[in-house]
PDB file of C-alpha atoms and ligand atoms in Angstrom:
ATOM      1  CA  MET A  18      46.090  32.461  23.269  1.00  0.00           C
ATOM      2  CA  ILE A  19      44.537  29.158  22.824  1.00  0.00           C
ATOM      3  CA  GLY A  20      42.198  28.238  25.738  1.00  0.00           C
ATOM      4  CA  PHE A  21      42.261  24.774  27.342  1.00  0.00           C
ATOM      5  CA  LEU A  22      38.860  23.873  25.830  1.00  0.00           C
ATOM      6  CA  THR A  23      39.884  24.970  22.353  1.00  0.00           C
ATOM      7  CA  LEU A  24      43.082  22.920  22.789  1.00  0.00           C
ATOM      8  CA  ALA A  25      41.161  19.873  23.894  1.00  0.00           C
ATOM      9  CA  VAL A  26      38.816  20.180  20.837  1.00  0.00           C
ATOM     10  CA  ILE A  27      41.778  20.365  18.431  1.00  0.00           C
ATOM     11  CA  VAL A  28      43.565  17.507  20.101  1.00  0.00           C
ATOM     12  CA  GLN A  29      40.364  15.365  19.954  1.00  0.00           C
ATOM     13  CA  SER A  30      39.655  16.402  16.403  1.00  0.00           C
ATOM     14  CA  ALA A  31      43.119  15.525  15.300  1.00  0.00           C
ATOM     15  CA  PHE A  32      42.947  12.186  17.005  1.00  0.00           C
ATOM     16  CA  ALA A  33      39.480  11.436  15.481  1.00  0.00           C
ATOM     17  CA  GLY A  34      40.462  11.675  11.845  1.00  0.00           C
ATOM     18  CA  ASN A  35      38.382  12.997   9.078  1.00  0.00           C
ATOM     19  CA  LEU A  36      35.008  11.620   8.004  1.00  0.00           C
ATOM     20  CA  VAL A  37      36.379   9.109   5.462  1.00  0.00           C
ATOM     21  CA  GLU A  38      38.976   7.924   8.034  1.00  0.00           C
ATOM     22  CA  VAL A  39      36.267   7.444  10.738  1.00  0.00           C
ATOM     23  CA  LEU A  40      34.157   5.443   8.114  1.00  0.00           C
ATOM     24  CA  GLN A  41      37.332   3.385   7.321  1.00  0.00           C
ATOM     25  CA  ASN A  42      38.020   2.688  11.033  1.00  0.00           C
ATOM     26  CA  ASP A  43      34.475   1.524  11.567  1.00  0.00           C
ATOM     27  CA  GLY A  44      34.436  -0.765   8.601  1.00  0.00           C
ATOM     28  CA  GLU A  45      32.069   0.960   6.262  1.00  0.00           C
ATOM     29  CA  THR A  46      34.113  -0.039   3.249  1.00  0.00           C
ATOM     30  CA  THR A  47      31.342  -0.483   0.738  1.00  0.00           C
ATOM     31  CA  LEU A  48      30.193   3.063   1.443  1.00  0.00           C
ATOM     32  CA  ILE A  49      33.689   4.374   0.959  1.00  0.00           C
ATOM     33  CA  ALA A  50      34.173   2.583  -2.354  1.00  0.00           C
ATOM     34  CA  LEU A  51      30.899   4.068  -3.637  1.00  0.00           C
ATOM     35  CA  VAL A  52      31.801   7.434  -2.339  1.00  0.00           C
ATOM     36  CA  GLN A  53      35.140   7.276  -4.260  1.00  0.00           C
ATOM     37  CA  GLN A  54      33.522   5.881  -7.376  1.00  0.00           C
ATOM     38  CA  THR A  55      31.006   8.816  -7.480  1.00  0.00           C
ATOM     39  CA  GLY A  56      33.751  11.368  -6.882  1.00  0.00           C
ATOM     40  CA  LEU A  57      32.164  12.457  -3.636  1.00  0.00           C
ATOM     41  CA  ALA A  58      35.186  11.933  -1.372  1.00  0.00           C
ATOM     42  CA  ASP A  59      36.567  15.423  -1.904  1.00  0.00           C
ATOM     43  CA  ALA A  60      33.198  17.160  -1.339  1.00  0.00           C
ATOM     44  CA  LEU A  61      32.964  15.229   2.055  1.00  0.00           C
ATOM     45  CA  LEU A  62      36.330  16.462   3.093  1.00  0.00           C
ATOM     46  CA  GLY A  63      35.698  20.070   2.035  1.00  0.00           C
ATOM     47  CA  GLY A  64      33.173  20.960   4.809  1.00  0.00           C
ATOM     48  CA  GLU A  65      31.460  19.836   8.043  1.00  0.00           C
ATOM     49  CA  PHE A  66      28.945  17.086   7.468  1.00  0.00           C
ATOM     50  CA  THR A  67      26.841  14.459   9.304  1.00  0.00           C
ATOM     51  CA  ILE A  68      26.883  11.125   7.561  1.00  0.00           C
ATOM     52  CA  PHE A  69      24.253   8.412   8.003  1.00  0.00           C
ATOM     53  CA  ALA A  70      26.466   5.481   7.006  1.00  0.00           C
ATOM     54  CA  PRO A  71      24.947   2.201   5.946  1.00  0.00           C
ATOM     55  CA  THR A  72      26.908  -0.783   6.995  1.00  0.00           C
ATOM     56  CA  ASN A  73      28.242  -3.227   4.314  1.00  0.00           C
ATOM     57  CA  ALA A  74      25.420  -5.535   5.382  1.00  0.00           C
ATOM     58  CA  ALA A  75      23.030  -2.748   4.629  1.00  0.00           C
ATOM     59  CA  PHE A  76      24.183  -2.473   1.066  1.00  0.00           C
ATOM     60  CA  ALA A  77      24.267  -6.280   0.610  1.00  0.00           C
ATOM     61  CA  LYS A  78      20.454  -6.241   1.559  1.00  0.00           C
ATOM     62  CA  LEU A  79      19.594  -4.200  -1.407  1.00  0.00           C
ATOM     63  CA  PRO A  80      17.827  -6.149  -4.193  1.00  0.00           C
ATOM     64  CA  GLN A  81      20.117  -7.324  -7.005  1.00  0.00           C
ATOM     65  CA  ALA A  82      18.185  -5.322  -9.575  1.00  0.00           C
ATOM     66  CA  THR A  83      18.734  -2.176  -7.660  1.00  0.00           C
ATOM     67  CA  LEU A  84      22.366  -2.849  -7.326  1.00  0.00           C
ATOM     68  CA  ASP A  85      22.665  -3.638 -11.078  1.00  0.00           C
ATOM     69  CA  SER A  86      20.812  -0.497 -12.113  1.00  0.00           C
ATOM     70  CA  LEU A  87      22.908   1.776  -9.742  1.00  0.00           C
ATOM     71  CA  SER A  88      26.076   0.341 -11.099  1.00  0.00           C
ATOM     72  CA  LYS A  89      25.186   1.657 -14.436  1.00  0.00           C
ATOM     73  CA  ASP A  90      23.834   5.038 -13.242  1.00  0.00           C
ATOM     74  CA  THR A  91      26.419   7.091 -11.328  1.00  0.00           C
ATOM     75  CA  THR A  92      24.083  10.108 -11.130  1.00  0.00           C
ATOM     76  CA  ALA A  93      21.331   7.978  -9.329  1.00  0.00           C
ATOM     77  CA  LEU A  94      24.060   6.423  -7.169  1.00  0.00           C
ATOM     78  CA  ALA A  95      25.450   9.870  -6.241  1.00  0.00           C
ATOM     79  CA  ASN A  96      22.024  11.121  -5.503  1.00  0.00           C
ATOM     80  CA  ILE A  97      21.316   8.174  -2.953  1.00  0.00           C
ATOM     81  CA  LEU A  98      24.718   8.733  -1.360  1.00  0.00           C
ATOM     82  CA  LYS A  99      23.981  12.455  -0.973  1.00  0.00           C
ATOM     83  CA  TYR A 100      20.612  11.524   0.600  1.00  0.00           C
ATOM     84  CA  HIS A 101      22.762  10.072   3.364  1.00  0.00           C
ATOM     85  CA  VAL A 102      24.657  13.387   4.151  1.00  0.00           C
ATOM     86  CA  VAL A 103      23.443  16.511   6.010  1.00  0.00           C
ATOM     87  CA  LYS A 104      25.381  19.771   6.500  1.00  0.00           C
ATOM     88  CA  GLY A 105      26.888  20.446   9.780  1.00  0.00           C
ATOM     89  CA  SER A 106      27.260  18.290  12.909  1.00  0.00           C
ATOM     90  CA  ILE A 107      24.059  16.668  14.127  1.00  0.00           C
ATOM     91  CA  HIS A 108      24.399  14.775  17.396  1.00  0.00           C
ATOM     92  CA  LYS A 109      21.974  12.224  18.711  1.00  0.00           C
ATOM     93  CA  ALA A 110      21.012  14.781  21.327  1.00  0.00           C
ATOM     94  CA  ASP A 111      19.926  17.244  18.489  1.00  0.00           C
ATOM     95  CA  ALA A 112      17.418  14.684  17.193  1.00  0.00           C
ATOM     96  CA  SER A 113      13.719  14.810  18.018  1.00  0.00           C
ATOM     97  CA  ASN A 114      10.714  12.770  16.885  1.00  0.00           C
ATOM     98  CA  GLU A 115       9.559  13.751  13.387  1.00  0.00           C
ATOM     99  CA  LEU A 116      12.553  16.249  12.980  1.00  0.00           C
ATOM    100  CA  GLN A 117      13.284  16.560   9.257  1.00  0.00           C
ATOM    101  CA  LEU A 118      16.680  17.569   7.927  1.00  0.00           C
ATOM    102  CA  GLU A 119      17.530  18.578   4.443  1.00  0.00           C
ATOM    103  CA  THR A 120      20.233  16.313   2.887  1.00  0.00           C
ATOM    104  CA  LEU A 121      22.778  17.172   0.111  1.00  0.00           C
ATOM    105  CA  ALA A 122      20.265  15.456  -2.371  1.00  0.00           C
ATOM    106  CA  GLY A 123      17.849  18.267  -1.644  1.00  0.00           C
ATOM    107  CA  THR A 124      15.125  15.934  -0.088  1.00  0.00           C
ATOM    108  CA  LYS A 125      14.596  15.474   3.590  1.00  0.00           C
ATOM    109  CA  ILE A 126      15.252  12.637   5.964  1.00  0.00           C
ATOM    110  CA  ARG A 127      12.903  12.145   9.015  1.00  0.00           C
ATOM    111  CA  PHE A 128      13.986  11.126  12.502  1.00  0.00           C
ATOM    112  CA  ASN A 129      11.759   9.089  14.632  1.00  0.00           C
ATOM    113  CA  ILE A 130      12.467   8.265  18.275  1.00  0.00           C
ATOM    114  CA  TYR A 131      10.529   5.555  19.899  1.00  0.00           C
ATOM    115  CA  ASN A 132      10.082   5.696  23.661  1.00  0.00           C
ATOM    116  CA  HIS A 133       9.345   2.036  24.377  1.00  0.00           C
ATOM    117  CA  ASN A 134      12.661   0.595  22.918  1.00  0.00           C
ATOM    118  CA  HIS A 135      14.616   3.864  22.487  1.00  0.00           C
ATOM    119  CA  ALA A 136      15.126   3.198  18.903  1.00  0.00           C
ATOM    120  CA  VAL A 137      16.091   6.093  16.681  1.00  0.00           C
ATOM    121  CA  THR A 138      15.500   5.790  12.934  1.00  0.00           C
ATOM    122  CA  VAL A 139      16.121   7.994   9.958  1.00  0.00           C
ATOM    123  CA  GLU A 140      13.567   7.196   7.266  1.00  0.00           C
ATOM    124  CA  GLY A 141      12.875   4.032   9.152  1.00  0.00           C
ATOM    125  CA  SER A 142      16.548   2.937   9.154  1.00  0.00           C
ATOM    126  CA  ASN A 143      17.701   2.034  12.637  1.00  0.00           C
ATOM    127  CA  ILE A 144      20.696   3.934  13.926  1.00  0.00           C
ATOM    128  CA  THR A 145      22.912   1.210  15.361  1.00  0.00           C
ATOM    129  CA  HIS A 146      25.850   3.434  16.397  1.00  0.00           C
ATOM    130  CA  PHE A 147      25.617   7.076  17.286  1.00  0.00           C
ATOM    131  CA  ASP A 148      27.970  10.078  17.412  1.00  0.00           C
ATOM    132  CA  LEU A 149      31.210   8.756  15.957  1.00  0.00           C
ATOM    133  CA  THR A 150      33.128  12.006  15.941  1.00  0.00           C
ATOM    134  CA  ALA A 151      35.304  13.079  12.988  1.00  0.00           C
ATOM    135  CA  SER A 152      37.490  16.188  12.678  1.00  0.00           C
ATOM    136  CA  ASN A 153      35.008  17.493  10.195  1.00  0.00           C
ATOM    137  CA  GLY A 154      31.649  15.998  11.296  1.00  0.00           C
ATOM    138  CA  ILE A 155      29.744  13.111  12.763  1.00  0.00           C
ATOM    139  CA  VAL A 156      29.017   9.589  11.624  1.00  0.00           C
ATOM    140  CA  HIS A 157      25.814   7.695  12.602  1.00  0.00           C
ATOM    141  CA  VAL A 158      25.770   4.012  11.433  1.00  0.00           C
ATOM    142  CA  ILE A 159      22.449   2.722   9.974  1.00  0.00           C
ATOM    143  CA  ASP A 160      21.318  -0.790   9.140  1.00  0.00           C
ATOM    144  CA  THR A 161      19.429  -0.070   6.040  1.00  0.00           C
ATOM    145  CA  VAL A 162      20.210   2.053   2.911  1.00  0.00           C
ATOM    146  CA  MET A 163      17.684   4.941   2.566  1.00  0.00           C
ATOM    147  CA  MET A 164      15.990   5.565  -0.788  1.00  0.00           C
ATOM    148  CA  PRO A 165      14.919   9.083  -1.438  1.00  0.00           C
ATOM    149  CA  PRO A 166      11.136   9.156  -1.617  1.00  0.00           C
ATOM    150  CA  THR A 167       9.723  10.060  -5.011  1.00  0.00           C
ATOM    151  CA  GLY A 168       6.635  12.106  -3.760  1.00  0.00           C
ATOM    152  CA  ASN A 169       4.019  12.396  -1.023  1.00  0.00           C
ATOM    153  CA  ILE A 170       1.718   9.580   0.077  1.00  0.00           C
ATOM    154  CA  VAL A 171      -0.927  10.301  -2.621  1.00  0.00           C
ATOM    155  CA  ASP A 172       1.873  10.202  -5.195  1.00  0.00           C
ATOM    156  CA  LEU A 173       3.083   6.930  -3.709  1.00  0.00           C
ATOM    157  CA  VAL A 174      -0.485   5.330  -3.819  1.00  0.00           C
ATOM    158  CA  ALA A 175      -0.950   6.613  -7.393  1.00  0.00           C
ATOM    159  CA  GLY A 176       2.444   5.193  -8.508  1.00  0.00           C
ATOM    160  CA  ASN A 177       1.761   1.667  -7.114  1.00  0.00           C
ATOM    161  CA  SER A 178      -0.312  -0.673  -9.314  1.00  0.00           C
ATOM    162  CA  GLN A 179      -1.320  -2.764  -6.356  1.00  0.00           C
ATOM    163  CA  LEU A 180      -3.075   0.345  -4.805  1.00  0.00           C
ATOM    164  CA  SER A 181      -5.293   1.509  -7.683  1.00  0.00           C
ATOM    165  CA  THR A 182      -8.475   0.600  -5.860  1.00  0.00           C
ATOM    166  CA  LEU A 183      -7.303   2.587  -2.698  1.00  0.00           C
ATOM    167  CA  LEU A 184      -6.492   5.606  -4.942  1.00  0.00           C
ATOM    168  CA  SER A 185      -9.970   5.674  -6.560  1.00  0.00           C
ATOM    169  CA  LEU A 186     -11.670   5.188  -3.084  1.00  0.00           C
ATOM    170  CA  VAL A 187      -9.466   8.009  -1.641  1.00  0.00           C
ATOM    171  CA  LYS A 188     -10.634  10.353  -4.435  1.00  0.00           C
ATOM    172  CA  THR A 189     -14.283   9.315  -3.940  1.00  0.00           C
ATOM    173  CA  ALA A 190     -14.026  10.022  -0.288  1.00  0.00           C
ATOM    174  CA  GLY A 191     -12.363  13.509  -0.830  1.00  0.00           C
ATOM    175  CA  LEU A 192      -9.514  12.291   1.210  1.00  0.00           C
ATOM    176  CA  ALA A 193      -6.531  13.104  -1.117  1.00  0.00           C
ATOM    177  CA  GLY A 194      -6.041  16.508   0.524  1.00  0.00           C
ATOM    178  CA  SER A 195      -5.564  15.270   4.141  1.00  0.00           C
ATOM    179  CA  LEU A 196      -3.197  12.528   2.848  1.00  0.00           C
ATOM    180  CA  GLN A 197      -0.923  15.289   1.839  1.00  0.00           C
ATOM    181  CA  GLY A 198      -0.540  16.607   5.396  1.00  0.00           C
ATOM    182  CA  ASP A 199       2.754  15.944   7.266  1.00  0.00           C
ATOM    183  CA  ALA A 200       3.726  13.027   9.393  1.00  0.00           C
ATOM    184  CA  LEU A 201       1.192  10.286   8.597  1.00  0.00           C
ATOM    185  CA  THR A 202       1.281   6.525   8.454  1.00  0.00           C
ATOM    186  CA  VAL A 203      -1.044   4.795   6.175  1.00  0.00           C
ATOM    187  CA  PHE A 204      -1.750   1.078   6.347  1.00  0.00           C
ATOM    188  CA  ALA A 205      -2.762   0.668   2.796  1.00  0.00           C
ATOM    189  CA  PRO A 206      -4.969  -2.284   1.750  1.00  0.00           C
ATOM    190  CA  THR A 207      -4.001  -3.667  -1.689  1.00  0.00           C
ATOM    191  CA  ASN A 208      -6.346  -4.201  -4.588  1.00  0.00           C
ATOM    192  CA  ALA A 209      -6.673  -7.817  -3.654  1.00  0.00           C
ATOM    193  CA  ALA A 210      -7.756  -6.665   0.028  1.00  0.00           C
ATOM    194  CA  PHE A 211     -10.525  -4.639  -1.343  1.00  0.00           C
ATOM    195  CA  HIS A 212     -11.461  -7.351  -3.920  1.00  0.00           C
ATOM    196  CA  ASN A 213     -12.035  -9.719  -0.884  1.00  0.00           C
ATOM    197  CA  LEU A 214     -14.729  -7.493   0.516  1.00  0.00           C
ATOM    198  CA  GLY A 215     -16.878  -8.541  -2.433  1.00  0.00           C
ATOM    199  CA  SER A 216     -18.573  -6.339  -5.058  1.00  0.00           C
ATOM    200  CA  HIS A 217     -21.684  -5.684  -3.095  1.00  0.00           C
ATOM    201  CA  VAL A 218     -19.740  -4.125  -0.135  1.00  0.00           C
ATOM    202  CA  LEU A 219     -17.563  -2.201  -2.527  1.00  0.00           C
ATOM    203  CA  HIS A 220     -20.635  -0.837  -4.184  1.00  0.00           C
ATOM    204  CA  ASN A 221     -22.104   0.265  -0.895  1.00  0.00           C
ATOM    205  CA  LEU A 222     -18.763   1.891  -0.069  1.00  0.00           C
ATOM    206  CA  HIS A 223     -18.734   3.791  -3.437  1.00  0.00           C
ATOM    207  CA  SER A 224     -22.257   5.138  -2.891  1.00  0.00           C
ATOM    208  CA  ASN A 225     -21.672   6.181   0.744  1.00  0.00           C
ATOM    209  CA  PRO A 226     -18.714   8.548   0.786  1.00  0.00           C
ATOM    210  CA  GLU A 227     -19.181   9.576   4.434  1.00  0.00           C
ATOM    211  CA  LEU A 228     -18.844   5.904   5.566  1.00  0.00           C
ATOM    212  CA  LEU A 229     -15.986   5.364   3.117  1.00  0.00           C
ATOM    213  CA  LYS A 230     -14.283   8.381   4.431  1.00  0.00           C
ATOM    214  CA  GLU A 231     -14.588   7.085   8.002  1.00  0.00           C
ATOM    215  CA  ILE A 232     -13.329   3.569   7.007  1.00  0.00           C
ATOM    216  CA  LEU A 233     -10.322   5.032   5.035  1.00  0.00           C
ATOM    217  CA  GLU A 234      -9.353   7.279   7.935  1.00  0.00           C
ATOM    218  CA  TYR A 235      -9.324   4.253  10.148  1.00  0.00           C
ATOM    219  CA  HIS A 236      -6.211   3.274   8.256  1.00  0.00           C
ATOM    220  CA  VAL A 237      -4.273   6.401   8.845  1.00  0.00           C
ATOM    221  CA  VAL A 238      -2.390   7.161  11.906  1.00  0.00           C
ATOM    222  CA  PRO A 239      -1.421  10.905  12.568  1.00  0.00           C
ATOM    223  CA  HIS A 240       2.375  10.419  13.170  1.00  0.00           C
ATOM    224  CA  THR A 241       5.095   8.390  11.529  1.00  0.00           C
ATOM    225  CA  GLU A 242       5.510   4.766  12.566  1.00  0.00           C
ATOM    226  CA  TYR A 243       8.160   2.835  10.951  1.00  0.00           C
ATOM    227  CA  SER A 244       8.509  -0.979  11.588  1.00  0.00           C
ATOM    228  CA  ALA A 245      11.516  -0.503  13.885  1.00  0.00           C
ATOM    229  CA  GLY A 246       9.310   1.348  16.314  1.00  0.00           C
ATOM    230  CA  LEU A 247       6.292  -0.974  16.351  1.00  0.00           C
ATOM    231  CA  TYR A 248       5.774  -3.432  19.087  1.00  0.00           C
ATOM    232  CA  ASN A 249       3.423  -6.337  20.006  1.00  0.00           C
ATOM    233  CA  ARG A 250       0.012  -5.337  21.475  1.00  0.00           C
ATOM    234  CA  GLU A 251       0.595  -1.644  20.444  1.00  0.00           C
ATOM    235  CA  HIS A 252      -2.608   0.421  19.920  1.00  0.00           C
ATOM    236  CA  LEU A 253      -2.446   3.230  17.496  1.00  0.00           C
ATOM    237  CA  ARG A 254      -5.077   5.874  17.366  1.00  0.00           C
ATOM    238  CA  THR A 255      -6.376   6.699  13.889  1.00  0.00           C
ATOM    239  CA  LEU A 256      -7.693   9.688  12.147  1.00  0.00           C
ATOM    240  CA  ASP A 257     -11.419   8.684  11.933  1.00  0.00           C
ATOM    241  CA  THR A 258     -13.874  10.791  13.840  1.00  0.00           C
ATOM    242  CA  ARG A 259     -13.813   8.805  17.006  1.00  0.00           C
ATOM    243  CA  HIS A 260     -10.075   8.202  16.776  1.00  0.00           C
ATOM    244  CA  ASP A 261     -10.638   4.535  16.984  1.00  0.00           C
ATOM    245  CA  VAL A 262      -7.459   2.412  17.698  1.00  0.00           C
ATOM    246  CA  ILE A 263      -5.973  -0.259  15.514  1.00  0.00           C
ATOM    247  CA  ARG A 264      -4.221  -3.063  17.330  1.00  0.00           C
ATOM    248  CA  LEU A 265      -0.807  -4.402  16.269  1.00  0.00           C
ATOM    249  CA  GLY A 266       0.711  -7.758  16.681  1.00  0.00           C
ATOM    250  CA  VAL A 267       4.471  -8.059  16.154  1.00  0.00           C
ATOM    251  CA  SER A 268       6.096 -11.612  16.228  1.00  0.00           C
ATOM    252  CA  HIS A 269       9.566 -12.389  14.725  1.00  0.00           C
ATOM    253  CA  GLY A 270       9.361  -9.232  12.544  1.00  0.00           C
ATOM    254  CA  ALA A 271       5.985 -10.045  11.160  1.00  0.00           C
ATOM    255  CA  VAL A 272       3.347  -7.443  11.839  1.00  0.00           C
ATOM    256  CA  THR A 273      -0.428  -8.025  11.980  1.00  0.00           C
ATOM    257  CA  VAL A 274      -3.087  -5.288  12.286  1.00  0.00           C
ATOM    258  CA  ASN A 275      -6.342  -6.119  14.139  1.00  0.00           C
ATOM    259  CA  LYS A 276      -5.369  -9.780  13.945  1.00  0.00           C
ATOM    260  CA  LYS A 277      -6.714 -10.460  10.419  1.00  0.00           C
ATOM    261  CA  GLY A 278      -4.503  -7.974   8.532  1.00  0.00           C
ATOM    262  CA  HIS A 279      -0.843  -8.741   7.662  1.00  0.00           C
ATOM    263  CA  VAL A 280       1.745  -6.118   6.668  1.00  0.00           C
ATOM    264  CA  ILE A 281       3.016  -7.572   3.369  1.00  0.00           C
ATOM    265  CA  GLN A 282       5.431  -4.623   2.454  1.00  0.00           C
ATOM    266  CA  ALA A 283       6.622  -2.285   5.339  1.00  0.00           C
ATOM    267  CA  ASP A 284       8.299   1.024   5.499  1.00  0.00           C
ATOM    268  CA  ILE A 285       7.718   2.583   2.044  1.00  0.00           C
ATOM    269  CA  SER A 286       8.841   6.143   2.597  1.00  0.00           C
ATOM    270  CA  ALA A 287       6.988   9.217   1.313  1.00  0.00           C
ATOM    271  CA  THR A 288       7.998  12.817   1.766  1.00  0.00           C
ATOM    272  CA  ASN A 289       5.224  13.249   4.342  1.00  0.00           C
ATOM    273  CA  GLY A 290       5.241   9.859   6.071  1.00  0.00           C
ATOM    274  CA  VAL A 291       5.340   6.179   5.488  1.00  0.00           C
ATOM    275  CA  VAL A 292       3.091   3.462   4.054  1.00  0.00           C
ATOM    276  CA  HIS A 293       2.720  -0.074   4.986  1.00  0.00           C
ATOM    277  CA  LEU A 294       0.841  -2.481   2.546  1.00  0.00           C
ATOM    278  CA  ILE A 295      -1.784  -4.807   4.151  1.00  0.00           C
ATOM    279  CA  ASP A 296      -3.725  -7.595   2.859  1.00  0.00           C
ATOM    280  CA  HIS A 297      -7.089  -6.786   4.643  1.00  0.00           C
ATOM    281  CA  VAL A 298      -9.446  -3.833   4.777  1.00  0.00           C
ATOM    282  CA  LEU A 299      -9.676  -2.681   8.495  1.00  0.00           C
ATOM    283  CA  LEU A 300     -13.051  -1.862   9.914  1.00  0.00           C
ATOM    284  CA  PRO A 301     -13.710   0.098  13.216  1.00  0.00           C
ATOM    285  CA  ALA A 302     -15.673  -2.079  15.596  1.00  0.00           C
ATOM    286  CA  ARG A 303     -19.085  -0.403  15.335  1.00  0.00           C
ATOM    287  CA  ASN A 304     -22.513  -1.909  15.326  1.00  0.00           C
ATOM    288  CA  HIS A 305     -24.125   0.327  12.524  1.00  0.00           C
ATOM    289  CA  LEU A 306     -21.189  -0.525  10.103  1.00  0.00           C
ATOM    290  CA  SER A 307     -22.236  -4.071   9.889  1.00  0.00           C
ATOM    291  CA  SER A 308     -25.608  -3.492   8.254  1.00  0.00           C
ATOM    292  CA  ILE A 309     -24.144  -1.400   5.482  1.00  0.00           C
ATOM    293  CA  LEU A 310     -21.112  -3.659   4.937  1.00  0.00           C
ATOM    294  CA  GLY A 311     -23.327  -6.898   5.144  1.00  0.00           C
TER     295      GLY A 311
HETATM  296  C1  NAG B  22      18.222  -0.681  16.710  1.00  0.00           C
HETATM  297  O1  NAG B  22      19.521  -0.200  16.993  1.00  0.00           O
HETATM  298  C2  NAG B  22      19.649  -0.437  18.476  1.00  0.00           C
HETATM  299  C3  NAG B  22      21.071   0.136  18.893  1.00  0.00           C
HETATM  300  O2  NAG B  22      21.010   1.518  18.773  1.00  0.00           O
HETATM  301  C4  NAG B  22      19.511  -1.811  18.916  1.00  0.00           C
HETATM  302  O3  NAG B  22      19.599  -1.884  20.289  1.00  0.00           O
HETATM  303  C5  NAG B  22      18.022  -2.260  18.500  1.00  0.00           C
HETATM  304  O4  NAG B  22      17.884  -3.605  18.725  1.00  0.00           O
HETATM  305  C6  NAG B  22      17.906  -1.996  17.037  1.00  0.00           C
HETATM  306  N1  NAG B  22      16.400  -2.241  16.758  1.00  0.00           N
HETATM  307  C7  NAG B  22      15.967  -2.899  15.691  1.00  0.00           C
HETATM  308  C8  NAG B  22      14.619  -2.893  15.537  1.00  0.00           C
HETATM  309  O5  NAG B  22      16.742  -3.466  14.874  1.00  0.00           O
END
């Protein structure tokens, strides 16, 4: 005998349509076209899945060079699409801050939930519509296409030519190990930012690994903070020994750190957190630092 509840579920599921039909009804036509182009549609209908579905506008935001190279590389495109799919039905209510879920691409996506504005992000992409129910899963709509990270934060720093000074200082300070821990945010000063300190100060930093470690740890926050979750006048505790705070300014999407630093590239995902590039080296406000730096 079919119970009332079971019947209700069957009726609702039949009404909802399958995952592809739900995407169709919601207008995610670019995603559907790419899913069909890469031959993933059958797979999506052959099981129960949760899809983080970028809108057409999200795909349109991708740099032209990325679109061009993906149009020539079906394997890479399929990998990116699989990075948006998780096995089973994951509802909004199942998400928690820093929860990581394995995707069909093998790499994980990370949820963040921000209390002050109730934003829920996956790899920093804002979820704009939650819990669209399909007969074989769930769709959440996101505003930005997620790119699978290629490594952890140290790998990311090592792979970015603007961050070679930071990489060398991280090694000098013996900090590479702790930057491989989970759930970190790094405000990463570029080579130009370190250059602006002047060669005298840089020399002092290189010859004082303790101080250098303290200063570098002042750029690291022990949880992930993507830009969708940052707010004006927010204070974030850092990893330095006194857990000194950095102070954020957010205005029209532009983010400053301690007033003088500007985030010049935000939301670069790593497997263990996120990196924001900044144009200024941050210094904890402590008297004894000025003599060494001056
Ligand atoms: C994120 O999406 C929510 C809807 O879920 C919306 O209210 C909010 O303004 C969005 N936030 C950002 C930073 O885009």
